[in-house]
Steps between C-alpha positions, in 0.01 A plus 500: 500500500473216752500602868593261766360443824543351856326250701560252770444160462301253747849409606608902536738456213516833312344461193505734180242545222556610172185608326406572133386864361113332595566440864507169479786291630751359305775342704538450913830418594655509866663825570834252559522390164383815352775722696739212401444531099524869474830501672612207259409742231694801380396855414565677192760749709638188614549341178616870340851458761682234361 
């Protein structure tokens, strides 16, 4: 399983960092965009109510 994790950038942006079953990281993304594309997204409960 991947786990994700937070930083801050130089700029203080918060950043998160997915990582790979090693440790080693995968993706970085800002927090913003991150936050952003799991709301765009739906669940499985979500997509079970239409």
């Amino acid at each position: 399983m991947t786990k994700r994790t937070t930083h801050r950038s130089v700029a203080g942006k918060k950043l998160y960092a997915v990582r790979d079953e090693k440790g080693r990281f995968v993706d970085i993304q800002t927090y913003e965009r991150a936050h952003r594309a799991d709301l765009k997204r739906k669940s499985k409960a979500e997509k079970g109510k239409k």
